[in-house]
mmCIF file of C-alpha atoms in Angstrom:
data_model
loop_
_atom_site.group_PDB
_atom_site.id
_atom_site.type_symbol
_atom_site.label_atom_id
_atom_site.label_comp_id
_atom_site.label_asym_id
_atom_site.label_seq_id
_atom_site.Cartn_x
_atom_site.Cartn_y
_atom_site.Cartn_z
ATOM 1 C CA MET I 859 -20.123 -12.018 -67.774
ATOM 2 C CA THR I 860 -20.328 -8.404 -66.475
ATOM 3 C CA GLY I 861 -17.277 -6.895 -64.897
ATOM 4 C CA LYS I 862 -18.625 -6.751 -61.477
ATOM 5 C CA GLU I 863 -19.173 -10.759 -61.789
ATOM 6 C CA ILE I 864 -15.871 -11.383 -62.904
ATOM 7 C CA SER I 865 -14.506 -9.302 -60.216
ATOM 8 C CA THR I 866 -16.726 -11.504 -57.864
ATOM 9 C CA LEU I 867 -15.310 -14.412 -59.235
ATOM 10 C CA ASP I 868 -11.748 -13.844 -59.102
ATOM 11 C CA LEU I 869 -12.123 -13.052 -55.312
ATOM 12 C CA VAL I 870 -13.497 -16.485 -54.565
ATOM 13 C CA LEU I 871 -11.272 -18.068 -56.356
ATOM 14 C CA SER I 872 -8.061 -16.545 -54.991
ATOM 15 C CA ALA I 873 -10.098 -16.600 -51.633
ATOM 16 C CA PRO I 874 -7.335 -18.199 -48.902
ATOM 17 C CA ARG I 875 -8.078 -22.003 -48.290
ATOM 18 C CA SER I 876 -5.952 -23.064 -45.135
ATOM 19 C CA PRO I 877 -5.176 -21.132 -41.846
ATOM 20 C CA SER I 878 -1.818 -20.208 -42.870
ATOM 21 C CA GLU I 879 -3.468 -18.821 -46.001
ATOM 22 C CA ILE I 880 -6.089 -17.149 -44.151
ATOM 23 C CA THR I 881 -3.402 -15.501 -41.426
ATOM 24 C CA GLY I 882 -1.445 -14.241 -44.372
ATOM 25 C CA HIS I 883 -4.261 -12.488 -45.895
ATOM 26 C CA PRO I 884 -3.551 -9.004 -45.769
ATOM 27 C CA TYR I 885 -6.978 -7.875 -44.238
ATOM 28 C CA ILE I 886 -7.517 -10.888 -41.875
ATOM 29 C CA GLY I 887 -3.765 -11.178 -40.882
ATOM 30 C CA ILE I 888 -4.252 -7.576 -39.443
ATOM 31 C CA ARG I 889 -7.511 -8.799 -37.438
ATOM 32 C CA THR I 890 -5.589 -11.548 -36.131
ATOM 33 C CA ARG I 891 -3.001 -9.820 -34.780
ATOM 34 C CA ASP I 892 -5.474 -7.032 -33.096
ATOM 35 C CA LEU I 893 -7.359 -10.038 -31.162
ATOM 36 C CA GLY I 894 -3.637 -11.066 -30.012
ATOM 37 C CA VAL I 895 -3.160 -7.735 -28.747
ATOM 38 C CA ILE I 896 -6.661 -7.364 -26.979
ATOM 39 C CA SER I 897 -6.533 -10.575 -25.622
ATOM 40 C CA THR I 898 -3.255 -9.874 -24.132
ATOM 41 C CA THR I 899 -4.414 -6.996 -22.721
ATOM 42 C CA PHE I 900 -7.379 -8.113 -21.174
ATOM 43 C CA SER I 901 -5.381 -11.260 -19.513
ATOM 44 C CA GLN I 902 -2.740 -8.019 -18.276
ATOM 45 C CA ILE I 903 -6.135 -6.509 -16.646
ATOM 46 C CA ALA I 904 -6.960 -9.921 -15.035
ATOM 47 C CA THR I 905 -3.710 -10.290 -13.547
ATOM 48 C CA GLN I 906 -3.593 -6.726 -12.179
ATOM 49 C CA GLU I 907 -6.873 -6.785 -10.610
ATOM 50 C CA ASN I 908 -6.262 -10.371 -9.315
ATOM 51 C CA THR I 909 -2.907 -8.623 -7.716
ATOM 52 C CA MET I 910 -4.613 -5.529 -6.377
ATOM 53 C CA LYS I 911 -7.442 -8.264 -4.893
ATOM 54 C CA ASP I 912 -4.729 -10.040 -3.208
ATOM 55 C CA THR I 913 -2.983 -6.916 -1.379
ATOM 56 C CA ASP I 914 -6.355 -5.817 -0.319
ATOM 57 C CA ILE I 915 -6.822 -9.020 1.391
ATOM 58 C CA LYS I 916 -3.709 -8.534 2.850
ATOM 59 C CA ARG I 917 -4.259 -5.519 3.968
ATOM 60 C CA LEU I 918 -7.848 -6.461 5.604
ATOM 61 C CA LEU I 919 -6.338 -9.346 7.606
ATOM 62 C CA TYR I 920 -3.524 -6.830 9.082
ATOM 63 C CA MET I 921 -6.655 -4.375 10.091
ATOM 64 C CA HIS I 922 -8.359 -7.490 11.513
ATOM 65 C CA LEU I 923 -5.681 -8.602 13.293
ATOM 66 C CA PHE I 924 -5.245 -5.309 15.024
ATOM 67 C CA CYS I 925 -8.857 -5.173 15.913
ATOM 68 C CA ILE I 926 -8.880 -8.727 17.861
ATOM 69 C CA PHE I 927 -5.607 -7.342 19.627
ATOM 70 C CA SER I 928 -7.824 -4.297 21.003
ATOM 71 C CA ILE I 929 -10.234 -6.665 21.991
ATOM 72 C CA ILE I 930 -7.689 -8.547 23.475
ATOM 73 C CA LEU I 931 -5.828 -5.738 25.303
ATOM 74 C CA SER I 932 -9.092 -4.512 26.788
ATOM 75 C CA ILE I 933 -9.270 -8.109 28.383
ATOM 76 C CA PHE I 934 -5.494 -7.974 30.062
ATOM 77 C CA ILE I 935 -4.536 -4.516 30.395
ATOM 78 C CA PRO I 936 -7.029 -2.966 32.973
ATOM 79 C CA SER I 937 -5.973 -5.510 35.483
ATOM 80 C CA PHE I 938 -2.762 -4.150 35.848
ATOM 81 C CA PHE I 939 -4.264 -0.817 36.544
ATOM 82 C CA LEU I 940 -7.726 -1.638 38.340
ATOM 83 C CA GLU I 941 -7.664 -3.961 41.352
ATOM 84 C CA ASN I 942 -10.227 -7.053 41.269
ATOM 85 C CA PHE I 943 -10.815 -6.246 37.235
ATOM 86 C CA SER I 944 -12.589 -9.391 35.792
ATOM 87 C CA ILE I 945 -15.118 -9.049 32.916
ATOM 88 C CA LEU I 946 -17.855 -10.940 35.364
ATOM 89 C CA GLU I 947 -16.929 -9.047 37.773
ATOM 90 C CA THR I 948 -16.537 -5.509 36.477
ATOM 91 C CA HIS I 949 -18.259 -5.961 33.573
ATOM 92 C CA LEU I 950 -19.876 -2.825 33.168
ATOM 93 C CA THR I 951 -16.133 -1.044 33.410
ATOM 94 C CA TRP I 952 -14.797 -3.865 30.734
ATOM 95 C CA LEU I 953 -18.078 -2.544 28.611
ATOM 96 C CA CYS I 954 -16.597 0.756 28.388
ATOM 97 C CA ILE I 955 -12.778 -0.070 27.910
ATOM 98 C CA CYS I 956 -13.667 -2.755 25.249
ATOM 99 C CA SER I 957 -16.105 -0.125 23.247
ATOM 100 C CA VAL I 958 -13.308 3.076 23.584
ATOM 101 C CA LEU I 959 -10.246 0.594 22.664
ATOM 102 C CA VAL I 960 -12.259 -1.217 19.290
ATOM 103 C CA THR I 961 -13.361 2.355 18.304
ATOM 104 C CA VAL I 962 -10.229 4.255 18.742
ATOM 105 C CA VAL I 963 -8.281 1.191 16.729
ATOM 106 C CA ASN I 964 -11.270 1.198 14.275
ATOM 107 C CA LEU I 965 -10.725 4.907 13.390
ATOM 108 C CA VAL I 966 -6.961 5.009 13.436
ATOM 109 C CA LEU I 967 -6.588 1.875 10.910
ATOM 110 C CA TYR I 968 -8.954 3.370 8.713
ATOM 111 C CA LEU I 969 -7.275 6.708 8.463
ATOM 112 C CA VAL I 970 -4.186 4.851 7.825
ATOM 113 C CA VAL I 971 -5.079 2.599 5.383
ATOM 114 C CA LYS I 972 -7.737 4.456 3.706
ATOM 115 C CA PRO I 973 -9.878 1.908 1.667
ATOM 116 C CA ASN I 974 -12.448 4.416 0.182
ATOM 117 C CA ALA I 975 -10.115 7.180 -0.479
ATOM 118 C CA SER I 976 -10.998 10.243 -2.494
ATOM 119 C CA SER I 977 -9.225 11.598 -5.220
ATOM 120 C CA LYS I 978 -11.342 15.239 -4.352
ATOM 121 C CA ARG I 979 -9.999 17.397 -1.635
ATOM 122 C CA SER I 980 -12.619 18.275 1.218
ATOM 123 C CA SER I 981 -12.775 21.517 3.036
ATOM 124 C CA LEU I 982 -12.405 22.058 6.626
ATOM 125 C CA SER I 983 -15.974 22.804 7.094
ATOM 126 C CA TYR I 984 -16.863 19.557 5.331
ATOM 127 C CA LYS I 985 -14.787 17.540 7.008
ATOM 128 C CA VAL I 986 -15.835 18.977 10.303
ATOM 129 C CA THR I 987 -19.490 18.586 9.549
ATOM 130 C CA ARG I 988 -18.917 14.987 8.466
ATOM 131 C CA LEU I 989 -17.543 14.168 12.018
ATOM 132 C CA LEU I 990 -20.345 15.579 13.715
ATOM 133 C CA LYS I 991 -22.771 13.876 11.576
ATOM 134 C CA CYS I 992 -20.722 10.492 12.408
ATOM 135 C CA CYS I 993 -21.217 11.468 16.168
ATOM 136 C CA VAL I 994 -24.776 11.906 16.055
ATOM 137 C CA TYR I 995 -25.422 8.511 13.792
ATOM 138 C CA PHE I 996 -23.606 7.247 16.082
ATOM 139 C CA LEU I 997 -25.614 8.309 19.158
ATOM 140 C CA MET I 998 -28.600 7.714 17.568
ATOM 141 C CA SER I 999 -27.559 3.945 16.922
ATOM 142 C CA CYS I 1000 -26.967 3.695 20.583
ATOM 143 C CA PHE I 1001 -29.986 4.803 21.710
ATOM 144 C CA SER I 1002 -31.822 3.084 18.905
ATOM 145 C CA PHE I 1003 -30.201 -0.666 20.199
ATOM 146 C CA HIS I 1004 -31.418 0.339 23.379
ATOM 147 C CA VAL I 1005 -34.972 0.652 22.762
ATOM 148 C CA ILE I 1006 -35.100 -2.922 20.538
ATOM 149 C CA PHE I 1007 -33.515 -4.467 23.871
ATOM 150 C CA VAL I 1008 -36.302 -2.753 25.840
ATOM 151 C CA LEU I 1009 -39.005 -4.317 23.076
ATOM 152 C CA TYR I 1010 -37.379 -7.544 23.015
ATOM 153 C CA GLY I 1011 -37.618 -7.901 27.021
ATOM 154 C CA ALA I 1012 -34.475 -6.212 28.543
ATOM 155 C CA PRO I 1013 -35.652 -4.219 31.892
ATOM 156 C CA LEU I 1014 -37.337 -1.300 31.220
ATOM 157 C CA ILE I 1015 -36.111 0.952 34.237
ATOM 158 C CA GLU I 1016 -33.726 -1.483 35.997
ATOM 159 C CA LEU I 1017 -30.315 -2.051 34.583
ATOM 160 C CA VAL I 1018 -30.743 0.582 32.374
ATOM 161 C CA LEU I 1019 -27.140 1.524 32.847
ATOM 162 C CA GLU I 1020 -26.341 -2.227 31.663
ATOM 163 C CA THR I 1021 -28.660 -2.025 28.884
ATOM 164 C CA PHE I 1022 -27.484 1.056 27.394
ATOM 165 C CA LEU I 1023 -23.550 -0.233 27.449
ATOM 166 C CA PHE I 1024 -24.686 -3.386 25.443
ATOM 167 C CA ALA I 1025 -25.755 -0.800 22.803
ATOM 168 C CA VAL I 1026 -22.855 1.213 23.276
ATOM 169 C CA ILE I 1027 -20.153 -2.043 22.398
ATOM 170 C CA LEU I 1028 -22.643 -3.354 19.799
ATOM 171 C CA SER I 1029 -22.967 0.167 18.032
ATOM 172 C CA ALA I 1030 -18.677 -0.305 18.114
ATOM 173 C CA PHE I 1031 -18.580 -3.663 16.648
ATOM 174 C CA THR I 1032 -21.232 -2.516 14.015
ATOM 175 C CA THR I 1033 -21.918 1.184 13.512
ATOM 176 C CA VAL I 1034 -18.268 2.272 13.727
ATOM 177 C CA PRO I 1035 -16.997 0.509 11.273
ATOM 178 C CA CYS I 1036 -20.009 1.421 8.624
ATOM 179 C CA LEU I 1037 -19.083 5.030 9.486
ATOM 180 C CA CYS I 1038 -15.229 4.395 9.005
ATOM 181 C CA LEU I 1039 -15.899 2.961 5.764
ATOM 182 C CA LEU I 1040 -19.102 4.290 4.103
ATOM 183 C CA GLY I 1041 -19.630 7.771 5.932
ATOM 184 C CA PRO I 1042 -22.875 8.925 7.007
ATOM 185 C CA ASN I 1043 -24.607 8.014 4.274
ATOM 186 C CA LEU I 1044 -27.603 5.965 4.453
ATOM 187 C CA LYS I 1045 -27.928 5.023 0.947
ATOM 188 C CA ALA I 1046 -24.439 3.514 1.199
ATOM 189 C CA TRP I 1047 -25.434 1.290 3.906
ATOM 190 C CA LEU I 1048 -28.445 0.010 2.474
ATOM 191 C CA ARG I 1049 -26.998 -0.844 -0.882
ATOM 192 C CA VAL I 1050 -23.903 -2.646 0.968
ATOM 193 C CA PHE I 1051 -26.773 -4.764 3.575
ATOM 194 C CA SER I 1052 -28.774 -5.479 -0.036
ATOM 195 C CA ARG I 1053 -28.300 -8.651 -2.163
ATOM 196 C CA ASN I 1054 -25.389 -7.721 -4.366
ATOM 197 C CA GLY I 1055 -24.538 -4.634 -3.334
ATOM 198 C CA VAL I 1056 -20.989 -4.987 -2.338
ATOM 199 C CA THR I 1057 -18.558 -3.091 -4.575
ATOM 200 C CA SER I 1058 -15.163 -4.134 -2.679
ATOM 201 C CA ILE I 1059 -13.906 -6.678 -0.496
ATOM 202 C CA TRP I 1060 -13.941 -4.065 2.337
ATOM 203 C CA GLU I 1061 -17.244 -4.048 1.914
ATOM 204 C CA ASN I 1062 -17.914 -7.678 1.556
ATOM 205 C CA SER I 1063 -15.986 -7.894 4.784
ATOM 206 C CA LEU I 1064 -18.175 -5.366 6.558
ATOM 207 C CA GLN I 1065 -21.233 -7.537 5.798
ATOM 208 C CA ILE I 1066 -19.568 -10.441 7.666
ATOM 209 C CA THR I 1067 -18.464 -8.691 10.507
ATOM 210 C CA THR I 1068 -21.738 -6.849 10.945
ATOM 211 C CA ILE I 1069 -23.931 -9.690 10.861
ATOM 212 C CA SER I 1070 -21.574 -12.201 12.992
ATOM 213 C CA SER I 1071 -21.865 -9.451 15.669
ATOM 214 C CA PHE I 1072 -25.592 -9.298 15.617
ATOM 215 C CA VAL I 1073 -26.033 -13.133 15.441
ATOM 216 C CA GLY I 1074 -23.703 -13.427 18.138
ATOM 217 C CA ALA I 1075 -25.577 -11.442 20.491
ATOM 218 C CA TRP I 1076 -28.890 -12.758 19.475
ATOM 219 C CA LEU I 1077 -27.508 -16.266 20.781
ATOM 220 C CA GLY I 1078 -25.971 -14.687 23.946
ATOM 221 C CA ALA I 1079 -29.382 -13.939 24.840
ATOM 222 C CA PHE I 1080 -30.616 -17.886 24.948
ATOM 223 C CA PRO I 1081 -28.665 -18.681 28.108
ATOM 224 C CA ILE I 1082 -30.383 -15.870 30.254
ATOM 225 C CA PRO I 1083 -33.665 -17.794 31.210
ATOM 226 C CA LEU I 1084 -32.235 -20.943 31.752
ATOM 227 C CA ASP I 1085 -31.630 -22.313 35.451
ATOM 228 C CA TRP I 1086 -28.310 -22.705 35.525
ATOM 229 C CA GLU I 1087 -27.196 -20.151 38.064
ATOM 230 C CA ARG I 1088 -23.896 -18.563 36.609
ATOM 231 C CA PRO I 1089 -22.901 -15.292 36.967
ATOM 232 C CA TRP I 1090 -22.347 -14.715 33.107
ATOM 233 C CA GLN I 1091 -26.194 -15.285 32.591
ATOM 234 C CA VAL I 1092 -26.959 -12.001 34.072
ATOM 235 C CA TRP I 1093 -28.379 -9.223 31.957
ATOM 236 C CA PRO I 1094 -26.312 -8.632 29.486
ATOM 237 C CA ILE I 1095 -23.281 -10.172 30.380
ATOM 238 C CA SER I 1096 -24.104 -13.145 28.022
ATOM 239 C CA CYS I 1097 -25.344 -10.836 25.299
ATOM 240 C CA THR I 1098 -22.072 -8.663 25.285
ATOM 241 C CA LEU I 1099 -19.935 -11.956 25.447
ATOM 242 C CA GLY I 1100 -22.103 -13.559 22.313
ATOM 243 C CA ALA I 1101 -21.366 -9.940 20.601
ATOM 244 C CA THR I 1102 -17.980 -10.055 21.230
ATOM 245 C CA PHE I 1103 -17.413 -13.552 20.026
ATOM 246 C CA GLY I 1104 -19.616 -12.891 17.225
ATOM 247 C CA TYR I 1105 -17.519 -10.101 16.092
ATOM 248 C CA THR I 1106 -14.398 -11.506 16.255
ATOM 249 C CA ALA I 1107 -15.375 -14.456 14.501
ATOM 250 C CA GLY I 1108 -16.490 -12.302 11.418
ATOM 251 C CA LEU I 1109 -12.543 -10.805 12.082
ATOM 252 C CA VAL I 1110 -11.421 -14.097 11.175
ATOM 253 C CA ILE I 1111 -13.723 -15.507 8.893
ATOM 254 C CA SER I 1112 -13.901 -12.596 6.623
ATOM 255 C CA PRO I 1113 -10.599 -12.524 5.104
ATOM 256 C CA LEU I 1114 -10.279 -16.368 4.797
ATOM 257 C CA TRP I 1115 -13.849 -16.811 2.981
ATOM 258 C CA ILE I 1116 -12.768 -13.435 0.351
ATOM 259 C CA TYR I 1117 -9.697 -15.047 -0.334
ATOM 260 C CA TRP I 1118 -10.948 -18.608 -0.631
ATOM 261 C CA ASN I 1119 -13.534 -16.883 -3.232
ATOM 262 C CA ARG I 1120 -11.439 -14.213 -4.383
ATOM 263 C CA LYS I 1121 -11.632 -15.540 -8.056
ATOM 264 C CA GLN I 1122 -15.569 -15.716 -7.944
ATOM 265 C CA LEU I 1123 -15.993 -12.487 -6.366
ATOM 266 C CA THR I 1124 -16.941 -9.865 -9.080
ATOM 267 C CA TYR I 1125 -17.758 -6.182 -7.944
ATOM 268 C CA LYS I 1126 -19.837 -3.387 -9.785
ATOM 269 C CA ASN I 1127 -18.148 -0.083 -9.745
ATOM 270 C CA ASN I 1128 -20.527 2.095 -7.954
#
């Protein structure tokens, strides 16, 4: 035998044959310890991610409770200051109050919670430009919804104010949260509302509340042509009420759905 063949044979004969011998091997033992450290590290990371996810879900739930509370305030508070106030009889007044309250509460909550806080400092001019863009986007949303409602059968000349205020409150339910969370970034909007495009539970919640608001407004249009002769069948009362119920339902459902499916939800870092 050559020297090379003898050394190979010695290695084979001296190779460990039991698990205890394997872990005792100087090289394999090191690898076993490394695997243990790696598995422990991954378990710690998973635990931290679950803890952060649970914390975000609690913050999301509290935010949604405040948004629901703002809608409740828009129903009861004006009756103390305005005579004969009701959602049906003074519907336009309620639309204005509800839109303002929902918008203000969303702005304040997102400024306090800061779900998408950036580590980069922004200049004053950048913040002013961003604010102006958000205002333009909101106005464009209102006019776009108004045009869509007319195309779907809303009166073109009559009840113009009613149709526009319906567009305003629907924008408060859908566009304002998008602007608060994503900013005036159309690419981010398209990403969030595309398939598997969300990157956080906040965007998941935004999907649910926005879609539920649209579905509620759409379902609210069904009773209008019926001959029930109810006061809430007048345009656009049933649609605004449907959008409000849909938005409220989305606020309730989204944190519960996210909490229920939190272990299955995975997000891609954008």
